[in-house]
Amino acid sequence: MHPRMTTRPSPQDESEDEPRSTRKRRAILDASTSVFLSNGYVGTSMDEIAALARVSKQTVYKHFADKERLFSEIVTATVDEIADPNYDEVLNLMDTGDAERDLCAFARRQLRAVMEPRLLQLRRLVIGEAGRFPQLGRLFYERGPGRTIDALATMFERLASRGALELDDPRLAAAHFNWLVMSIPLNQAMLLGEDEPATQAELDRYADAGVRAFLAAYRSR
Amino acid sequence: MHPRMTTRPSPQDESEDEPRSTRKRRAILDASTSVFLSNGYVGTSMDEIAALARVSKQTVYKHFADKERLFSEIVTATVDEIADPNYDEVLNLMDTGDAERDLCAFARRQLRAVMEPRLLQLRRLVIGEAGRFPQLGRLFYERGPGRTIDALATMFERLASRGALELDDPRLAAAHFNWLVMSIPLNQAMLLGEDEPATQAELDRYADAGVRAFLAAYRSR
């Protein structure tokens, strides 16, 4: 589930017990994800995480200095898992010949990824705590929507320089694209507390409709 | 702050102590809004609300059967205070002659209202609790964005029937309008935990840009 949570040992760290340490680290991350998502940030204790991961509290602290650090790791790992493929895909879209087809394919994958239940739960948790712990939300924003919008802006700027799009402000256009695709099902999921508020077919329709509205607004005439 | 929280006594309720009862009710609502927004839903106790409102716990329960009922009243009052004028304004927009000017004026007012700090705080709280208490989020959704989008759909359908807009699905177009105007600053506010993430001038620019993108996509050609 969390490929990026496993840090590869650097050569000087290699030792007999390295795999065991890595295993414990992953157990702590998996346990803490469950506990955070069930109990919220304030309601989570390092004791409970240690118990669920079947390690000592000292081991938890050896790997993660404090609760905030641990939560930051989870946000980073979960958001990167979604955002990294999106980011790569956006950059590969730059040489497209058929903007509508390619943007629809991208938007469908992006929307499905963003609507993944675990990410929806984490997003609700981060928003709920953002007033008290803005650094957690900032991390989520910068590694998630912020980064995707940056990549889209780069791509749209190139499409505009080739005459495929007509825009003054690539970052604004990128944000409009992003939210045209995601806002309807994402806001419903956030407020209604549903982890699967729409079927895959419905998500595809929202993605396609968002792309069509975007192109109707920004395509060169 | 909360004009709708004050219930007008009906004739048969009129008695010597009615104003005192109304005053207490408002004190409870004001106190509980503060306590909920500071401590979250789970972290709030009826004891603390009673202490802050300077009434007995029995008085709190006399007015509000339980914590959920009390929280629902706050959501309803706060969201209605924002959504009611929006709703009325949307319906009055129907006879516009200059769609761009009128939609920009509406969008600017709508965005300023939605970005009111107290409403942002409540939205974060509702989202944070939506997984555990979906009925609270549903109330927020239905009385807030859901209702505004319904009104916009009615208005856009009439604009389309007069040939000003070109659309197949008025509710989809209404949702696109709503989120084109609000998503950029609202998502930043939600995730970054900032209650005033943008100046009024910046909000106006987001509103205008959202309307322009909407009209570029949906205006008849």
Tab-separated table of C-alpha atoms in Angstrom:
chain	number	residue	atom	x	y	z
A	1	MET	CA	0.000	0.000	0.000
A	2	HIS	CA	2.791	2.447	0.846
A	3	PRO	CA	5.797	1.785	-1.350
A	4	ARG	CA	7.465	5.089	-0.486
A	5	MET	CA	7.261	4.444	3.235
A	6	THR	CA	10.062	1.927	2.992
A	7	THR	CA	13.383	3.729	2.997
A	8	ARG	CA	16.174	1.923	1.183
A	9	PRO	CA	19.189	1.447	3.468
A	10	SER	CA	22.260	3.417	2.420
A	11	PRO	CA	25.436	1.287	2.230
A	12	GLN	CA	26.838	2.360	5.601
A	13	ASP	CA	23.541	1.435	7.291
A	14	GLU	CA	23.601	-2.131	6.019
A	15	SER	CA	23.730	-4.536	8.899
A	16	GLU	CA	22.226	-7.788	10.085
A	17	ASP	CA	19.226	-6.131	11.706
A	18	GLU	CA	18.446	-3.575	8.978
A	19	PRO	CA	15.557	-5.573	7.498
A	20	ARG	CA	14.053	-5.958	10.961
A	21	SER	CA	14.334	-2.218	11.545
A	22	THR	CA	12.699	-1.532	8.183
A	23	ARG	CA	9.920	-3.969	9.003
A	24	LYS	CA	9.307	-2.237	12.321
A	25	ARG	CA	9.255	1.149	10.650
A	26	ARG	CA	6.625	-0.022	8.216
A	27	ALA	CA	4.597	-1.642	11.003
A	28	ILE	CA	4.650	1.672	12.893
A	29	LEU	CA	3.539	3.620	9.812
A	30	ASP	CA	0.724	1.195	9.026
A	31	ALA	CA	-0.468	1.143	12.629
A	32	SER	CA	-0.325	4.907	12.985
A	33	THR	CA	-2.252	5.455	9.743
A	34	SER	CA	-5.077	3.309	11.133
A	35	VAL	CA	-5.031	4.989	14.531
A	36	PHE	CA	-4.883	8.546	13.131
A	37	LEU	CA	-7.723	7.893	10.692
A	38	SER	CA	-9.915	6.350	13.414
A	39	ASN	CA	-9.152	8.698	16.309
A	40	GLY	CA	-8.079	11.966	14.709
A	41	TYR	CA	-4.807	13.739	15.344
A	42	VAL	CA	-5.468	14.900	18.899
A	43	GLY	CA	-7.080	11.590	19.885
A	44	THR	CA	-4.057	9.528	18.819
A	45	SER	CA	-1.388	8.537	21.320
A	46	MET	CA	2.055	7.085	20.698
A	47	ASP	CA	1.137	4.352	23.235
A	48	GLU	CA	-1.752	3.182	21.105
A	49	ILE	CA	0.405	3.183	17.973
A	50	ALA	CA	3.128	1.158	19.727
A	51	ALA	CA	0.558	-1.366	20.944
A	52	LEU	CA	-1.019	-1.823	17.504
A	53	ALA	CA	2.398	-2.064	15.783
A	54	ARG	CA	3.553	-4.549	18.473
A	55	VAL	CA	6.690	-2.584	19.245
A	56	SER	CA	7.817	-0.684	22.326
A	57	LYS	CA	7.096	3.019	22.668
A	58	GLN	CA	10.897	3.560	22.651
A	59	THR	CA	11.043	1.971	19.210
A	60	VAL	CA	8.364	4.334	17.950
A	61	TYR	CA	10.348	7.324	19.209
A	62	LYS	CA	13.581	5.904	17.773
A	63	HIS	CA	12.027	6.007	14.306
A	64	PHE	CA	9.920	9.164	14.649
A	65	ALA	CA	10.858	12.010	16.972
A	66	ASP	CA	7.279	12.929	17.823
A	67	LYS	CA	3.658	12.566	16.792
A	68	GLU	CA	3.821	15.465	14.346
A	69	ARG	CA	6.823	13.953	12.556
A	70	LEU	CA	5.021	10.633	12.323
A	71	PHE	CA	1.878	12.235	10.936
A	72	SER	CA	3.930	14.236	8.425
A	73	GLU	CA	5.478	10.999	7.148
A	74	ILE	CA	2.039	9.509	6.618
A	75	VAL	CA	0.753	12.570	4.776
A	76	THR	CA	3.861	12.658	2.606
A	77	ALA	CA	3.771	8.966	1.776
A	78	THR	CA	0.029	8.848	1.056
A	79	VAL	CA	-0.106	12.041	-0.991
A	80	ASP	CA	3.085	11.272	-2.931
A	81	GLU	CA	1.750	7.859	-3.817
A	82	ILE	CA	-1.148	9.634	-5.575
A	83	ALA	CA	0.608	12.777	-6.794
A	84	ASP	CA	3.832	11.262	-8.168
A	85	PRO	CA	2.223	9.283	-11.001
A	86	ASN	CA	-0.049	12.281	-11.771
A	87	TYR	CA	2.944	14.554	-11.939
A	88	ASP	CA	4.889	12.235	-14.240
A	89	GLU	CA	1.863	11.749	-16.434
A	90	VAL	CA	1.243	15.473	-16.786
A	91	LEU	CA	4.786	16.026	-17.976
A	92	ASN	CA	4.401	13.229	-20.518
A	93	LEU	CA	1.226	14.782	-21.869
A	94	MET	CA	3.181	17.671	-23.310
A	95	ASP	CA	3.639	16.147	-26.731
A	96	THR	CA	0.032	15.240	-27.237
A	97	GLY	CA	-1.590	15.596	-30.616
A	98	ASP	CA	-5.198	15.201	-29.457
A	99	ALA	CA	-5.657	17.445	-26.419
A	100	GLU	CA	-9.225	16.412	-25.633
A	101	ARG	CA	-8.611	12.678	-25.698
A	102	ASP	CA	-5.381	12.914	-23.702
A	103	LEU	CA	-6.731	15.364	-21.146
A	104	CYS	CA	-9.808	13.188	-20.595
A	105	ALA	CA	-7.627	10.126	-20.055
A	106	PHE	CA	-5.456	12.070	-17.620
A	107	ALA	CA	-8.437	13.622	-15.794
A	108	ARG	CA	-10.113	10.233	-15.348
A	109	ARG	CA	-6.994	8.724	-13.779
A	110	GLN	CA	-6.374	11.800	-11.645
A	111	LEU	CA	-9.929	11.830	-10.322
A	112	ARG	CA	-9.944	8.116	-9.513
A	113	ALA	CA	-6.666	8.528	-7.625
A	114	VAL	CA	-7.823	11.559	-5.651
A	115	MET	CA	-11.075	9.779	-4.737
A	116	GLU	CA	-9.242	6.795	-3.252
A	117	PRO	CA	-10.978	6.186	0.124
A	118	ARG	CA	-7.808	6.308	2.234
A	119	LEU	CA	-6.814	9.648	0.702
A	120	LEU	CA	-10.328	11.060	1.239
A	121	GLN	CA	-10.143	10.056	4.899
A	122	LEU	CA	-6.718	11.641	5.279
A	123	ARG	CA	-7.884	14.813	3.552
A	124	ARG	CA	-10.827	15.130	5.957
A	125	LEU	CA	-8.506	14.608	8.913
A	126	VAL	CA	-5.973	17.191	7.666
A	127	ILE	CA	-8.719	19.770	6.995
A	128	GLY	CA	-10.289	19.129	10.391
A	129	GLU	CA	-6.951	19.828	12.091
A	130	ALA	CA	-5.719	22.588	9.754
A	131	GLY	CA	-6.850	25.385	12.068
A	132	ARG	CA	-4.724	24.008	14.926
A	133	PHE	CA	-1.939	22.360	12.895
A	134	PRO	CA	-1.596	24.364	9.672
A	135	GLN	CA	1.803	22.803	8.917
A	136	LEU	CA	0.083	19.429	8.313
A	137	GLY	CA	-2.352	20.946	5.829
A	138	ARG	CA	0.411	22.899	4.133
A	139	LEU	CA	2.318	19.672	3.547
A	140	PHE	CA	-0.799	18.055	2.072
A	141	TYR	CA	-1.539	21.081	-0.110
A	142	GLU	CA	1.991	21.541	-1.422
A	143	ARG	CA	2.627	17.881	-2.226
A	144	GLY	CA	-0.891	17.293	-3.530
A	145	PRO	CA	-2.978	19.875	-5.401
A	146	GLY	CA	-0.220	22.525	-5.383
A	147	ARG	CA	2.234	20.266	-7.174
A	148	THR	CA	-0.282	18.923	-9.674
A	149	ILE	CA	-1.423	22.458	-10.530
A	150	ASP	CA	2.217	23.533	-11.047
A	151	ALA	CA	2.777	20.653	-13.455
A	152	LEU	CA	-0.464	21.380	-15.312
A	153	ALA	CA	0.547	25.041	-15.624
A	154	THR	CA	3.835	24.057	-17.282
A	155	MET	CA	1.989	21.783	-19.674
A	156	PHE	CA	-0.706	24.337	-20.527
A	157	GLU	CA	1.912	27.006	-21.133
A	158	ARG	CA	3.498	24.793	-23.787
A	159	LEU	CA	0.111	23.992	-25.331
A	160	ALA	CA	-0.559	27.748	-25.475
A	161	SER	CA	2.818	28.486	-27.060
A	162	ARG	CA	1.902	25.998	-29.787
A	163	GLY	CA	-1.438	27.677	-30.294
A	164	ALA	CA	-3.596	24.850	-28.950
A	165	LEU	CA	-4.824	26.856	-25.934
A	166	GLU	CA	-5.456	30.546	-25.438
A	167	LEU	CA	-4.590	31.807	-21.958
A	168	ASP	CA	-2.966	34.717	-20.142
A	169	ASP	CA	-2.297	33.012	-16.844
A	170	PRO	CA	-1.224	29.338	-17.066
A	171	ARG	CA	-1.438	28.770	-13.309
A	172	LEU	CA	-4.998	30.098	-13.133
A	173	ALA	CA	-5.976	27.915	-16.106
A	174	ALA	CA	-4.333	24.916	-14.407
A	175	ALA	CA	-6.265	25.518	-11.205
A	176	HIS	CA	-9.514	25.878	-13.182
A	177	PHE	CA	-8.770	22.550	-14.905
A	178	ASN	CA	-7.955	20.820	-11.636
A	179	TRP	CA	-11.101	21.949	-9.835
A	180	LEU	CA	-13.430	21.562	-12.842
A	181	VAL	CA	-12.434	17.897	-12.852
A	182	MET	CA	-12.453	17.234	-9.122
A	183	SER	CA	-14.684	19.654	-7.220
A	184	ILE	CA	-18.119	18.084	-7.615
A	185	PRO	CA	-17.370	14.580	-6.298
A	186	LEU	CA	-14.601	15.760	-3.947
A	187	ASN	CA	-16.751	18.306	-2.125
A	188	GLN	CA	-19.565	15.802	-1.823
A	189	ALA	CA	-17.149	13.244	-0.396
A	190	MET	CA	-15.669	15.766	2.034
A	191	LEU	CA	-18.965	17.053	3.417
A	192	LEU	CA	-21.107	13.929	3.167
A	193	GLY	CA	-18.413	11.776	4.751
A	194	GLU	CA	-18.764	9.170	2.031
A	195	ASP	CA	-15.641	7.325	0.992
A	196	GLU	CA	-17.200	6.109	-2.250
A	197	PRO	CA	-19.769	8.786	-3.098
A	198	ALA	CA	-19.755	7.997	-6.817
A	199	THR	CA	-19.247	4.969	-9.041
A	200	GLN	CA	-16.230	4.803	-11.350
A	201	ALA	CA	-18.542	5.500	-14.291
A	202	GLU	CA	-19.881	8.624	-12.571
A	203	LEU	CA	-16.341	9.779	-11.799
A	204	ASP	CA	-15.434	9.325	-15.464
A	205	ARG	CA	-18.404	11.456	-16.478
A	206	TYR	CA	-17.356	14.235	-14.070
A	207	ALA	CA	-13.805	14.074	-15.425
A	208	ASP	CA	-14.931	14.247	-19.074
A	209	ALA	CA	-17.405	17.058	-18.358
A	210	GLY	CA	-14.681	19.033	-16.562
A	211	VAL	CA	-12.285	18.637	-19.488
A	212	ARG	CA	-14.955	19.634	-22.011
A	213	ALA	CA	-15.816	22.786	-20.029
A	214	PHE	CA	-12.124	23.599	-19.681
A	215	LEU	CA	-11.473	23.218	-23.420
A	216	ALA	CA	-14.609	25.181	-24.319
A	217	ALA	CA	-13.211	28.013	-22.192
A	218	TYR	CA	-9.516	27.813	-23.081
A	219	ARG	CA	-9.170	26.242	-26.519
A	220	SER	CA	-7.928	28.593	-29.235
A	221	ARG	CA	-10.626	29.694	-31.682
B	1	MET	CA	-24.034	37.767	14.383
B	2	HIS	CA	-26.793	35.166	14.226
B	3	PRO	CA	-30.072	36.834	13.380
B	4	ARG	CA	-31.770	33.526	12.544
B	5	MET	CA	-30.877	31.991	15.882
B	6	THR	CA	-33.446	34.171	17.634
B	7	THR	CA	-36.839	32.556	17.358
B	8	ARG	CA	-39.766	34.974	17.415
B	9	PRO	CA	-42.307	33.922	20.029
B	10	SER	CA	-45.648	32.909	18.573
B	11	PRO	CA	-48.681	34.581	20.211
B	12	GLN	CA	-49.553	31.656	22.467
B	13	ASP	CA	-45.963	31.483	23.764
B	14	GLU	CA	-45.919	35.086	24.932
B	15	SER	CA	-45.289	35.286	28.649
B	16	GLU	CA	-43.367	37.293	31.183
B	17	ASP	CA	-40.212	35.181	30.961
B	18	GLU	CA	-40.110	34.664	27.170
B	19	PRO	CA	-37.459	37.318	26.532
B	20	ARG	CA	-35.270	35.786	29.249
B	21	SER	CA	-35.652	32.341	27.693
B	22	THR	CA	-34.769	33.755	24.268
B	23	ARG	CA	-31.739	35.484	25.735
B	24	LYS	CA	-30.584	32.240	27.311
B	25	ARG	CA	-31.075	30.357	24.088
B	26	ARG	CA	-28.908	32.829	22.231
B	27	ALA	CA	-26.272	32.737	25.001
B	28	ILE	CA	-26.153	28.942	24.684
B	29	LEU	CA	-25.815	29.107	20.899
B	30	ASP	CA	-23.054	31.725	21.050
B	31	ALA	CA	-21.169	29.833	23.751
B	32	SER	CA	-21.473	26.520	21.989
B	33	THR	CA	-20.276	27.965	18.667
B	34	SER	CA	-17.100	29.147	20.411
B	35	VAL	CA	-16.572	25.866	22.225
B	36	PHE	CA	-17.224	23.680	19.154
B	37	LEU	CA	-14.900	25.747	16.971
B	38	SER	CA	-12.111	25.650	19.586
B	39	ASN	CA	-12.412	22.058	20.780
B	40	GLY	CA	-13.976	20.174	17.891
B	41	TYR	CA	-17.180	18.155	18.081
B	42	VAL	CA	-15.898	15.263	20.171
B	43	GLY	CA	-13.908	17.564	22.478
B	44	THR	CA	-16.954	19.660	23.362
B	45	SER	CA	-19.012	18.928	26.480
B	46	MET	CA	-22.404	20.269	27.467
B	47	ASP	CA	-20.826	21.184	30.849
B	48	GLU	CA	-18.370	23.532	29.212
B	49	ILE	CA	-21.102	25.130	27.108
B	50	ALA	CA	-23.279	25.658	30.188
B	51	ALA	CA	-20.360	27.243	32.067
B	52	LEU	CA	-19.496	29.623	29.229
B	53	ALA	CA	-23.151	30.568	28.647
B	54	ARG	CA	-23.596	31.050	32.434
B	55	VAL	CA	-26.631	28.816	32.584
B	56	SER	CA	-27.243	25.456	34.236
B	57	LYS	CA	-26.707	22.249	32.324
B	58	GLN	CA	-30.442	21.575	32.772
B	59	THR	CA	-31.174	24.807	30.913
B	60	VAL	CA	-28.951	23.713	28.037
B	61	TYR	CA	-30.834	20.412	27.800
B	62	LYS	CA	-34.176	22.207	28.085
B	63	HIS	CA	-33.368	24.138	24.900
B	64	PHE	CA	-31.439	21.454	23.025
B	65	ALA	CA	-32.075	17.758	23.502
B	66	ASP	CA	-28.451	16.732	22.953
B	67	LYS	CA	-25.084	17.810	21.592
B	68	GLU	CA	-25.933	16.758	18.040
B	69	ARG	CA	-29.128	18.826	18.035
B	70	LEU	CA	-27.208	21.809	19.334
B	71	PHE	CA	-24.507	21.442	16.695
B	72	SER	CA	-27.141	21.054	13.958
B	73	GLU	CA	-28.716	24.342	15.039
B	74	ILE	CA	-25.366	26.088	14.742
B	75	VAL	CA	-24.685	24.646	11.298
B	76	THR	CA	-28.168	25.578	10.130
B	77	ALA	CA	-28.017	29.114	11.489
B	78	THR	CA	-24.511	29.850	10.206
B	79	VAL	CA	-24.991	28.322	6.768
B	80	ASP	CA	-28.452	29.834	6.275
B	81	GLU	CA	-27.116	33.256	7.169
B	82	ILE	CA	-24.754	32.923	4.177
B	83	ALA	CA	-26.903	30.889	1.816
B	84	ASP	CA	-30.239	32.686	2.191
B	85	PRO	CA	-29.119	36.006	0.680
B	86	ASN	CA	-27.233	34.084	-2.051
B	87	TYR	CA	-30.337	32.114	-2.845
B	88	ASP	CA	-32.542	35.189	-3.014
B	89	GLU	CA	-30.000	36.989	-5.132
B	90	VAL	CA	-29.705	34.144	-7.607
B	91	LEU	CA	-33.434	34.129	-8.178
B	92	ASN	CA	-33.399	37.903	-8.742
B	93	LEU	CA	-30.654	37.577	-11.328
B	94	MET	CA	-33.013	35.860	-13.723
B	95	ASP	CA	-34.067	38.981	-15.572
B	96	THR	CA	-30.577	40.269	-16.177
B	97	GLY	CA	-29.685	41.947	-19.437
B	98	ASP	CA	-25.901	41.834	-18.981
B	99	ALA	CA	-24.981	38.314	-17.889
B	100	GLU	CA	-21.267	38.949	-17.363
B	101	ARG	CA	-21.653	42.046	-15.212
B	102	ASP	CA	-24.426	40.543	-13.096
B	103	LEU	CA	-22.755	37.149	-12.666
B	104	CYS	CA	-19.490	38.842	-11.621
B	105	ALA	CA	-21.318	40.938	-9.036
B	106	PHE	CA	-23.091	37.839	-7.735
B	107	ALA	CA	-19.905	35.734	-7.725
B	108	ARG	CA	-17.965	38.397	-5.813
B	109	ARG	CA	-20.606	38.585	-3.100
B	110	GLN	CA	-20.987	34.809	-2.953
B	111	LEU	CA	-17.237	34.252	-2.610
B	112	ARG	CA	-16.829	36.887	0.101
B	113	ALA	CA	-19.673	35.323	2.061
B	114	VAL	CA	-18.338	31.777	1.737
B	115	MET	CA	-14.869	32.930	2.797
B	116	GLU	CA	-16.174	34.484	6.023
B	117	PRO	CA	-13.754	33.218	8.734
B	118	ARG	CA	-16.426	31.754	11.011
B	119	LEU	CA	-17.921	29.783	8.124
B	120	LEU	CA	-14.471	28.517	7.059
B	121	GLN	CA	-13.851	27.302	10.613
B	122	LEU	CA	-17.223	25.575	10.735
B	123	ARG	CA	-16.629	23.978	7.328
B	124	ARG	CA	-13.289	22.559	8.515
B	125	LEU	CA	-14.936	21.213	11.652
B	126	VAL	CA	-17.814	19.607	9.721
B	127	ILE	CA	-15.435	18.005	7.201
B	128	GLY	CA	-13.168	16.741	9.966
B	129	GLU	CA	-16.141	15.021	11.630
B	130	ALA	CA	-17.988	13.952	8.464
B	131	GLY	CA	-16.581	10.416	8.564
B	132	ARG	CA	-18.001	9.850	12.050
B	133	PHE	CA	-21.028	12.167	11.906
B	134	PRO	CA	-22.130	12.290	8.246
B	135	GLN	CA	-25.504	13.780	9.195
B	136	LEU	CA	-23.740	17.017	10.237
B	137	GLY	CA	-21.947	17.293	6.902
B	138	ARG	CA	-25.116	16.449	4.996
B	139	LEU	CA	-26.898	19.329	6.694
B	140	PHE	CA	-24.044	21.673	5.764
B	141	TYR	CA	-23.963	20.411	2.183
B	142	GLU	CA	-27.699	20.552	1.586
B	143	ARG	CA	-28.252	23.989	3.094
B	144	GLY	CA	-25.036	25.421	1.646
B	145	PRO	CA	-23.542	24.442	-1.726
B	146	GLY	CA	-26.390	22.065	-2.624
B	147	ARG	CA	-29.020	24.772	-2.300
B	148	THR	CA	-26.977	27.427	-4.098
B	149	ILE	CA	-26.269	25.044	-6.973
B	150	ASP	CA	-29.991	24.216	-7.256
B	151	ALA	CA	-30.850	27.912	-7.495
B	152	LEU	CA	-28.089	28.542	-10.044
B	153	ALA	CA	-29.366	25.618	-12.126
B	154	THR	CA	-32.853	27.151	-12.257
B	155	MET	CA	-31.370	30.486	-13.284
B	156	PHE	CA	-29.085	28.996	-15.942
B	157	GLU	CA	-31.936	26.971	-17.394
B	158	ARG	CA	-33.875	30.188	-17.998
B	159	LEU	CA	-30.820	31.915	-19.470
B	160	ALA	CA	-30.426	28.924	-21.793
B	161	SER	CA	-34.092	29.002	-22.807
B	162	ARG	CA	-33.593	32.655	-23.819
B	163	GLY	CA	-30.519	31.718	-25.831
B	164	ALA	CA	-27.961	33.443	-23.581
B	165	LEU	CA	-26.296	30.177	-22.520
B	166	GLU	CA	-25.817	26.885	-24.299
B	167	LEU	CA	-26.045	23.853	-22.033
B	168	ASP	CA	-27.438	20.325	-21.851
B	169	ASP	CA	-27.332	19.874	-18.107
B	170	PRO	CA	-28.190	22.966	-16.034
B	171	ARG	CA	-27.200	21.359	-12.733
B	172	LEU	CA	-23.757	20.379	-14.036
B	173	ALA	CA	-23.257	23.899	-15.420
B	174	ALA	CA	-24.338	25.343	-12.055
B	175	ALA	CA	-21.844	23.181	-10.196
B	176	HIS	CA	-19.094	24.177	-12.649
B	177	PHE	CA	-19.945	27.850	-12.034
B	178	ASN	CA	-19.983	27.418	-8.271
B	179	TRP	CA	-16.613	25.670	-8.080
B	180	LEU	CA	-14.911	27.812	-10.761
B	181	VAL	CA	-15.667	30.791	-8.537
B	182	MET	CA	-14.857	29.262	-5.168
B	183	SER	CA	-12.442	26.346	-5.418
B	184	ILE	CA	-9.064	28.079	-5.539
B	185	PRO	CA	-9.330	30.204	-2.402
B	186	LEU	CA	-11.624	27.761	-0.598
B	187	ASN	CA	-9.312	24.760	-0.969
B	188	GLN	CA	-6.347	26.853	0.115
B	189	ALA	CA	-8.261	28.029	3.162
B	190	MET	CA	-9.394	24.502	4.023
B	191	LEU	CA	-5.965	22.871	3.768
B	192	LEU	CA	-3.724	25.736	4.870
B	193	GLY	CA	-5.894	26.488	7.876
B	194	GLU	CA	-5.957	30.180	7.061
B	195	ASP	CA	-9.094	32.098	7.870
B	196	GLU	CA	-8.149	35.001	5.607
B	197	PRO	CA	-5.978	33.389	2.925
B	198	ALA	CA	-6.688	36.103	0.346
B	199	THR	CA	-7.460	39.824	0.344
B	200	GLN	CA	-10.856	41.060	-0.814
B	201	ALA	CA	-9.220	42.253	-4.046
B	202	GLU	CA	-7.765	38.782	-4.659
B	203	LEU	CA	-11.145	37.181	-3.959
B	204	ASP	CA	-12.729	39.537	-6.481
B	205	ARG	CA	-10.167	38.514	-9.097
B	206	TYR	CA	-10.872	34.813	-8.467
B	207	ALA	CA	-14.613	35.481	-8.766
B	208	ASP	CA	-14.257	37.421	-12.021
B	209	ALA	CA	-11.869	34.848	-13.517
B	210	GLY	CA	-14.288	32.049	-12.604
B	211	VAL	CA	-17.194	33.856	-14.261
B	212	ARG	CA	-15.152	34.590	-17.390
B	213	ALA	CA	-14.102	30.940	-17.712
B	214	PHE	CA	-17.703	29.853	-17.153
B	215	LEU	CA	-19.067	32.205	-19.823
B	216	ALA	CA	-16.295	31.266	-22.269
B	217	ALA	CA	-17.422	27.660	-21.828
B	218	TYR	CA	-21.191	28.084	-21.696
B	219	ARG	CA	-22.127	31.278	-23.531
B	220	SER	CA	-24.034	30.770	-26.785
B	221	ARG	CA	-21.993	31.393	-29.910
